[in-house]
Coordinates of N, CA and C and ligand atoms in Angstrom, one line a residue:
M1 N 57.1 64.7 108.9 CA 58.5 64.8 109.6 C 58.5 63.9 110.8
A2 N 57.3 63.5 111.3 CA 57.5 62.6 112.4 C 58.1 61.3 111.9
A3 N 57.8 60.8 110.6 CA 58.2 59.6 110.1 C 59.8 59.4 110.2
D4 N 60.3 60.6 110.3 CA 61.6 60.6 110.2 C 62.2 60.5 111.6
L5 N 61.4 60.5 112.8 CA 61.8 60.7 114.3 C 61.9 59.4 114.8
Q6 N 62.5 58.3 114.1 CA 62.6 57.0 114.8 C 64.0 56.8 115.3
G7 N 64.1 55.9 116.2 CA 65.4 55.6 116.7 C 65.5 54.3 117.5
G8 N 66.6 54.0 118.0 CA 66.8 52.8 118.7 C 68.3 52.6 119.4
C9 N 68.4 51.5 119.9 CA 69.6 51.1 120.7 C 70.7 50.5 119.7
A10 N 71.7 50.1 120.3 CA 72.9 49.8 119.5 C 72.7 48.3 118.8
C11 N 72.0 47.6 119.6 CA 71.9 46.1 119.0 C 70.5 46.0 118.1
G12 N 69.6 46.9 118.4 CA 68.5 46.9 117.5 C 67.3 46.1 118.2
A13 N 67.5 45.8 119.4 CA 66.2 45.1 120.0 C 65.2 46.2 120.5
V14 N 65.8 47.3 120.7 CA 64.7 48.4 121.1 C 64.6 49.4 119.9
R15 N 63.2 49.6 119.5 CA 63.1 50.7 118.4 C 62.0 51.6 118.9
Y16 N 62.0 52.6 118.6 CA 60.9 53.6 119.0 C 60.6 54.6 117.9
Q17 N 59.4 55.2 118.1 CA 59.0 56.3 117.1 C 58.6 57.5 117.9
L18 N 59.0 58.7 117.6 CA 58.4 59.8 118.2 C 57.2 60.4 117.5
G19 N 56.2 60.6 118.0 CA 55.0 61.0 117.4 C 55.0 62.3 117.0
S20 N 55.8 63.4 117.3 CA 55.9 64.5 116.8 C 57.2 65.0 117.2
P21 N 57.6 66.3 116.8 CA 58.9 66.9 117.4 C 58.7 67.2 118.8
P22 N 59.8 67.2 119.5 CA 59.7 67.4 120.9 C 59.4 68.9 121.4
M23 N 59.1 68.9 122.7 CA 58.9 70.5 123.1 C 60.0 71.4 123.0
F24 N 61.1 70.7 123.4 CA 62.4 71.5 123.5 C 63.4 70.4 123.5
V25 N 64.9 71.0 123.1 CA 66.0 70.1 123.2 C 67.1 70.7 124.1
H26 N 67.4 70.0 125.1 CA 68.5 70.4 126.1 C 69.7 69.8 125.8
C27 N 70.8 70.8 125.7 CA 72.1 70.2 125.8 C 72.7 70.6 127.2
C28 N 72.8 69.5 128.0 CA 73.2 69.5 129.3 C 74.6 69.2 129.5
H29 N 75.4 70.3 130.2 CA 76.7 70.0 130.4 C 77.0 69.8 131.9
C30 N 76.0 69.3 132.7 CA 76.2 69.3 134.1 C 77.0 67.9 134.3
R31 N 77.6 67.7 135.6 CA 78.6 66.7 135.9 C 77.8 65.3 135.8
D32 N 76.7 65.4 136.2 CA 75.8 64.2 136.1 C 75.8 63.5 134.6
C33 N 75.4 64.5 133.8 CA 75.1 64.1 132.4 C 76.5 63.3 131.7
Q34 N 77.7 64.3 132.2 CA 78.9 64.0 131.6 C 79.2 62.5 132.2
R35 N 79.0 62.1 133.4 CA 79.3 61.0 133.9 C 78.4 59.8 133.4
H36 N 77.1 60.1 133.4 CA 76.2 59.1 132.8 C 76.5 58.7 131.3
T37 N 77.0 59.7 130.5 CA 77.1 59.5 129.0 C 78.7 59.1 129.0
G38 N 79.7 59.3 129.8 CA 81.0 59.2 129.6 C 81.5 60.3 128.4
S39 N 80.8 61.4 128.3 CA 81.1 62.4 127.4 C 81.1 63.7 127.8
A40 N 80.9 64.8 126.9 CA 81.2 66.2 127.3 C 79.7 66.7 127.8
F41 N 78.6 66.1 127.2 CA 77.2 66.5 127.5 C 76.2 65.5 127.1
V42 N 75.1 65.7 127.3 CA 74.0 65.0 126.9 C 73.1 65.8 125.9
L43 N 72.3 65.2 125.0 CA 71.4 65.9 124.2 C 70.1 65.3 124.5
N44 N 69.2 65.9 125.2 CA 67.8 65.2 125.7 C 66.7 66.1 124.9
A45 N 65.7 65.3 124.3 CA 64.6 65.8 123.6 C 63.6 65.6 124.5
L46 N 62.9 66.7 125.1 CA 61.8 66.7 126.0 C 60.6 66.4 125.4
I47 N 60.0 65.3 125.6 CA 58.7 65.0 124.8 C 57.8 64.2 125.7
E48 N 56.4 64.3 125.5 CA 55.4 63.6 126.3 C 55.6 62.0 126.1
A49 N 55.4 61.4 127.3 CA 55.7 59.9 127.2 C 54.8 59.2 126.3
D50 N 53.3 59.8 126.1 CA 52.5 59.2 125.2 C 52.9 59.3 123.6
R51 N 53.8 60.2 123.5 CA 54.1 60.5 122.0 C 55.4 59.7 121.6
V52 N 55.9 58.9 122.5 CA 56.9 57.8 122.2 C 56.3 56.4 122.1
T53 N 56.3 55.8 121.0 CA 55.8 54.6 120.7 C 56.9 53.5 120.6
L54 N 56.8 52.6 121.2 CA 57.8 51.5 121.3 C 57.5 50.6 119.9
L55 N 58.4 50.4 119.0 CA 58.3 49.5 117.8 C 58.6 48.2 118.2
A56 N 59.6 48.0 119.1 CA 60.3 46.7 119.4 C 60.9 46.9 120.8
G57 N 60.9 46.0 121.5 CA 61.6 45.8 122.8 C 60.9 46.5 124.0
H58 N 61.5 46.4 125.1 CA 61.0 47.0 126.2 C 62.2 47.7 127.0
P59 N 62.6 49.0 127.1 CA 63.5 49.4 127.7 C 63.3 49.3 129.3
E60 N 64.5 48.9 130.0 CA 64.3 48.8 131.5 C 64.8 50.0 132.3
P61 N 64.1 50.4 133.4 CA 64.6 51.6 134.0 C 65.6 51.2 135.2
V62 N 66.7 52.0 135.0 CA 67.9 51.8 135.9 C 68.0 53.3 136.7
P63 N 68.0 52.9 138.0 CA 68.0 54.3 138.9 C 69.3 54.8 138.9
A64 N 69.7 55.9 138.7 CA 71.0 56.7 138.8 C 70.9 57.6 139.8
P65 N 71.9 57.6 140.6 CA 71.8 58.5 141.8 C 72.2 59.9 141.4
T66 N 71.6 61.2 141.6 CA 72.1 62.3 141.4 C 72.2 63.2 142.7
P67 N 73.3 64.2 142.5 CA 73.7 65.0 143.7 C 72.4 65.6 144.4
S68 N 71.6 66.1 143.4 CA 70.4 66.9 144.0 C 69.5 66.0 144.7
G69 N 69.6 64.7 144.7 CA 68.7 63.7 145.5 C 67.6 63.4 144.6
T70 N 67.3 64.1 143.5 CA 66.1 63.8 142.6 C 66.5 62.5 141.8
P71 N 65.7 61.5 141.9 CA 66.1 60.4 141.3 C 65.9 60.3 139.7
Q72 N 66.9 59.9 139.0 CA 66.6 59.8 137.7 C 66.5 58.3 137.3
Q73 N 65.6 58.0 136.5 CA 65.6 56.5 136.0 C 66.1 56.6 134.5
I74 N 67.1 55.8 134.2 CA 67.6 55.7 132.9 C 67.0 54.5 132.3
Y75 N 66.4 54.6 131.2 CA 65.7 53.5 130.5 C 66.8 52.9 129.6
R76 N 67.2 51.7 129.8 CA 68.1 51.0 128.9 C 67.7 49.9 128.1
C77 N 68.2 49.5 126.9 CA 67.7 48.3 126.2 C 68.3 47.1 127.2
P78 N 67.5 46.0 127.3 CA 67.9 44.9 128.2 C 69.0 44.0 127.7
S79 N 69.3 44.1 126.4 CA 70.4 43.5 125.8 C 71.8 44.1 125.7
C80 N 71.7 45.3 125.1 CA 73.1 46.1 124.9 C 73.2 47.3 125.9
R81 N 72.2 47.5 126.6 CA 72.3 48.5 127.7 C 72.5 49.9 127.3
V82 N 72.2 50.2 126.2 CA 72.2 51.6 125.7 C 71.0 52.3 126.3
A83 N 71.3 53.6 126.8 CA 70.4 54.6 127.3 C 69.5 55.1 126.2
L84 N 68.3 55.0 126.3 CA 67.3 55.6 125.3 C 66.7 56.8 125.8
W85 N 66.3 56.7 127.2 CA 65.7 58.1 127.6 C 65.6 58.0 129.1
S86 N 65.2 59.1 129.7 CA 65.3 59.1 131.1 C 63.9 59.7 131.6
T87 N 63.6 59.6 132.8 CA 62.5 60.4 133.6 C 63.1 61.0 134.8
Y88 N 62.6 61.9 135.2 CA 63.2 62.8 136.4 C 62.1 62.8 137.4
G89 N 62.6 62.7 138.7 CA 61.5 62.9 139.8 C 60.2 62.2 139.8
G90 N 60.3 61.2 139.2 CA 59.1 60.2 139.1 C 58.0 60.8 138.3
V91 N 58.4 61.7 137.5 CA 57.3 62.3 136.4 C 57.3 61.3 135.2
Q92 N 56.5 60.5 135.1 CA 56.3 59.4 134.1 C 55.8 60.1 132.8
K93 N 55.1 61.2 132.8 CA 54.6 61.9 131.6 C 55.4 62.5 130.8
L94 N 56.8 62.8 131.2 CA 57.7 63.3 130.4 C 58.9 62.7 130.4
R95 N 59.2 62.3 129.0 CA 60.6 61.5 128.6 C 61.6 62.6 128.2
F96 N 63.0 62.2 128.6 CA 64.1 62.9 128.0 C 64.7 61.9 127.2
V97 N 64.3 62.0 125.8 CA 64.8 61.1 124.9 C 66.3 61.5 124.4
R98 N 67.2 60.3 124.5 CA 68.5 60.6 123.9 C 68.7 60.9 122.4
V99 N 68.9 62.3 122.0 CA 68.8 62.5 120.6 C 70.0 61.7 119.8
G100 N 71.0 61.2 120.5 CA 71.9 60.5 119.9 C 71.5 58.9 119.3
T101 N 70.3 58.8 119.9 CA 69.7 57.4 119.6 C 68.8 57.4 118.4
L102 N 68.5 58.6 117.9 CA 67.6 58.8 116.8 C 68.4 58.2 115.5
D103 N 67.8 57.8 114.5 CA 68.4 57.3 113.3 C 69.1 58.5 112.6
D104 N 68.4 59.7 112.7 CA 69.1 60.8 112.1 C 69.2 61.8 113.3
A105 N 70.2 61.7 114.0 CA 70.5 62.5 115.2 C 70.7 64.2 114.9
A106 N 70.9 64.3 113.6 CA 71.1 65.7 113.3 C 69.7 66.5 113.1
T107 N 68.8 65.9 113.2 CA 67.3 66.5 112.9 C 66.9 67.2 114.1
L108 N 67.6 66.7 115.4 CA 67.1 67.9 116.5 C 68.1 68.5 117.0
K109 N 68.2 69.9 117.0 CA 69.2 70.9 117.5 C 68.8 71.4 118.7
P110 N 70.0 71.6 119.7 CA 69.5 72.1 121.0 C 69.0 73.4 121.0
G111 N 68.0 73.8 121.9 CA 67.5 75.1 121.9 C 67.9 75.9 123.0
V112 N 68.8 75.0 123.8 CA 69.5 75.8 125.1 C 70.9 74.9 125.5
H113 N 71.8 75.6 126.0 CA 72.7 75.0 126.7 C 72.6 75.2 128.2
I114 N 72.5 74.0 128.9 CA 72.4 74.7 130.5 C 73.7 73.8 131.1
Y115 N 73.8 74.2 132.5 CA 74.8 74.0 133.2 C 76.3 74.1 132.7
V116 N 76.4 75.2 131.8 CA 77.7 75.5 131.2 C 78.8 75.9 132.3
R117 N 78.4 75.9 133.4 CA 79.5 76.2 134.6 C 80.5 75.0 134.6
S118 N 80.0 73.8 134.1 CA 80.7 72.6 134.3 C 81.1 72.1 132.8
K119 N 80.8 73.0 131.8 CA 81.2 72.8 130.4 C 82.6 72.5 130.3
L120 N 83.1 71.5 129.5 CA 84.5 71.2 129.2 C 85.1 72.5 128.5
P121 N 86.2 72.8 129.0 CA 86.8 73.9 128.5 C 87.0 74.1 126.9
W122 N 87.2 72.8 126.4 CA 87.5 72.9 125.0 C 86.3 73.2 123.9
I123 N 85.2 73.1 124.6 CA 84.0 73.3 123.6 C 83.6 74.7 123.6
T124 N 83.4 75.2 122.2 CA 83.1 76.4 121.9 C 81.6 76.5 121.8
L125 N 80.7 77.1 122.7 CA 79.3 76.9 122.1 C 79.0 77.9 121.1
P126 N 77.9 77.5 120.3 CA 77.5 78.2 119.1 C 76.8 79.7 119.4
E127 N 77.1 80.6 118.5 CA 76.4 81.8 118.6 C 74.9 81.7 118.6
G128 N 74.1 82.5 119.1 CA 72.7 82.5 118.8 C 72.0 81.6 119.6
V129 N 72.6 80.6 120.3 CA 71.9 79.5 121.1 C 71.9 79.9 122.7
P130 N 70.8 80.3 123.3 CA 71.0 80.5 124.8 C 71.7 79.6 125.5
A131 N 72.4 80.2 126.4 CA 73.2 79.3 127.3 C 73.4 79.7 128.8
F132 N 73.1 79.1 129.7 CA 73.0 79.3 131.1 C 74.0 78.6 132.0
E133 N 74.4 79.2 133.1 CA 75.5 78.7 134.0 C 74.9 77.5 134.7
A134 N 73.6 77.6 135.0 CA 72.9 76.4 135.6 C 71.6 76.1 134.9
Y135 N 70.4 76.2 135.6 CA 69.3 76.0 134.9 C 68.6 77.3 134.4
Y136 N 67.3 77.4 133.8 CA 66.8 78.4 133.2 C 65.4 78.4 133.3
D137 N 64.7 79.5 132.8 CA 63.2 79.6 132.9 C 62.6 79.2 131.5
S138 N 62.1 78.1 131.5 CA 61.5 77.5 130.3 C 60.5 78.5 129.8
R139 N 59.7 79.4 130.8 CA 58.7 80.2 130.3 C 59.2 81.3 129.5
K140 N 60.4 81.6 129.7 CA 61.0 82.8 128.9 C 61.6 82.4 127.5
L141 N 61.7 81.0 127.5 CA 62.5 80.5 126.2 C 61.7 79.6 125.3
W142 N 60.8 78.8 125.8 CA 60.2 78.0 124.9 C 59.2 78.6 123.9
P143 N 58.9 78.0 122.9 CA 57.9 78.6 121.9 C 56.4 78.3 122.7
A144 N 55.6 79.3 122.3 CA 54.2 79.2 123.0 C 53.5 77.8 122.9
E145 N 53.7 77.3 121.6 CA 53.1 76.1 121.5 C 53.8 74.9 122.5
S146 N 55.0 75.0 122.6 CA 55.6 73.8 123.6 C 55.1 74.2 125.2
L147 N 54.9 75.5 125.4 CA 54.7 75.9 126.8 C 53.3 75.3 126.9
E148 N 52.5 75.4 125.9 CA 51.1 74.7 126.1 C 51.1 73.3 126.5
R149 N 51.9 72.6 125.6 CA 52.2 71.1 125.9 C 52.6 70.9 127.3
R150 N 53.6 71.8 127.7 CA 54.1 71.7 128.9 C 53.1 71.8 130.1
R151 N 52.4 72.7 130.0 CA 51.2 73.0 131.0 C 50.3 71.8 131.0
A152 N 50.1 71.1 130.0 CA 49.1 69.8 130.0 C 49.8 68.8 130.9
I153 N 51.0 68.9 131.2 CA 51.7 67.9 132.0 C 51.8 68.5 133.4
F154 N 52.2 69.8 133.5 CA 52.7 70.2 134.8 C 51.8 71.3 135.4
G155 N 50.7 71.8 134.8 CA 50.1 73.0 135.1 C 51.1 74.2 135.0
E156 N 50.8 75.3 135.9 CA 51.6 76.5 135.9 C 52.8 76.4 136.5
A157 N 52.9 75.6 137.6 CA 54.0 75.5 138.4 C 55.4 75.6 137.8
P158 N 56.5 76.4 138.2 CA 57.7 76.0 137.6 C 58.4 74.9 138.1
V159 N 59.0 74.2 137.1 CA 59.7 72.7 137.4 C 61.0 72.9 136.8
T160 N 62.1 72.2 137.6 CA 63.4 72.3 137.1 C 63.6 71.0 136.3
L161 N 64.0 70.9 135.1 CA 64.2 69.8 134.3 C 65.6 69.9 133.9
K162 N 66.4 68.9 134.1 CA 67.6 69.0 133.6 C 67.4 68.4 132.2
Ligands
ZN1 ZN1 70.1 46.9 122.4
ZN2 ZN1 72.7 67.3 133.0

């Protein structure tokens, strides 16, 4: 399966490979993500940084302000400036990979919809996928295996991850 999890930017200068499926996939409807993408929401695959292998190019971090004050670094292709992933709060071990940059973006589906309080009104959320007005408790939603992976990064402390 991992062989399918390749992606890249629009111009092809950056190519990457995910070493495994992500821990979880967020569909975030917050205003930050709408503004950053120019779209209705962002799709982020949460995965350990050491499972993201660069096959070509070197994305450059660009700091993006957020209302919470928690800095987000958006890693962009140095040529075409497409965003490939983000890190939040200086946590370098965890990447939020933009699912739309995968060669097969349909391969990873959201496990949760978050910040639906600012969801655009014409979007109908699918039945059966949890949705939250703001953030949620990953300990109640993630599969056990993913929580194990998460603990390897953060320990037991609850962490808010958009
Ligand atoms: Zn590019
Ligand atoms: Zn967001």
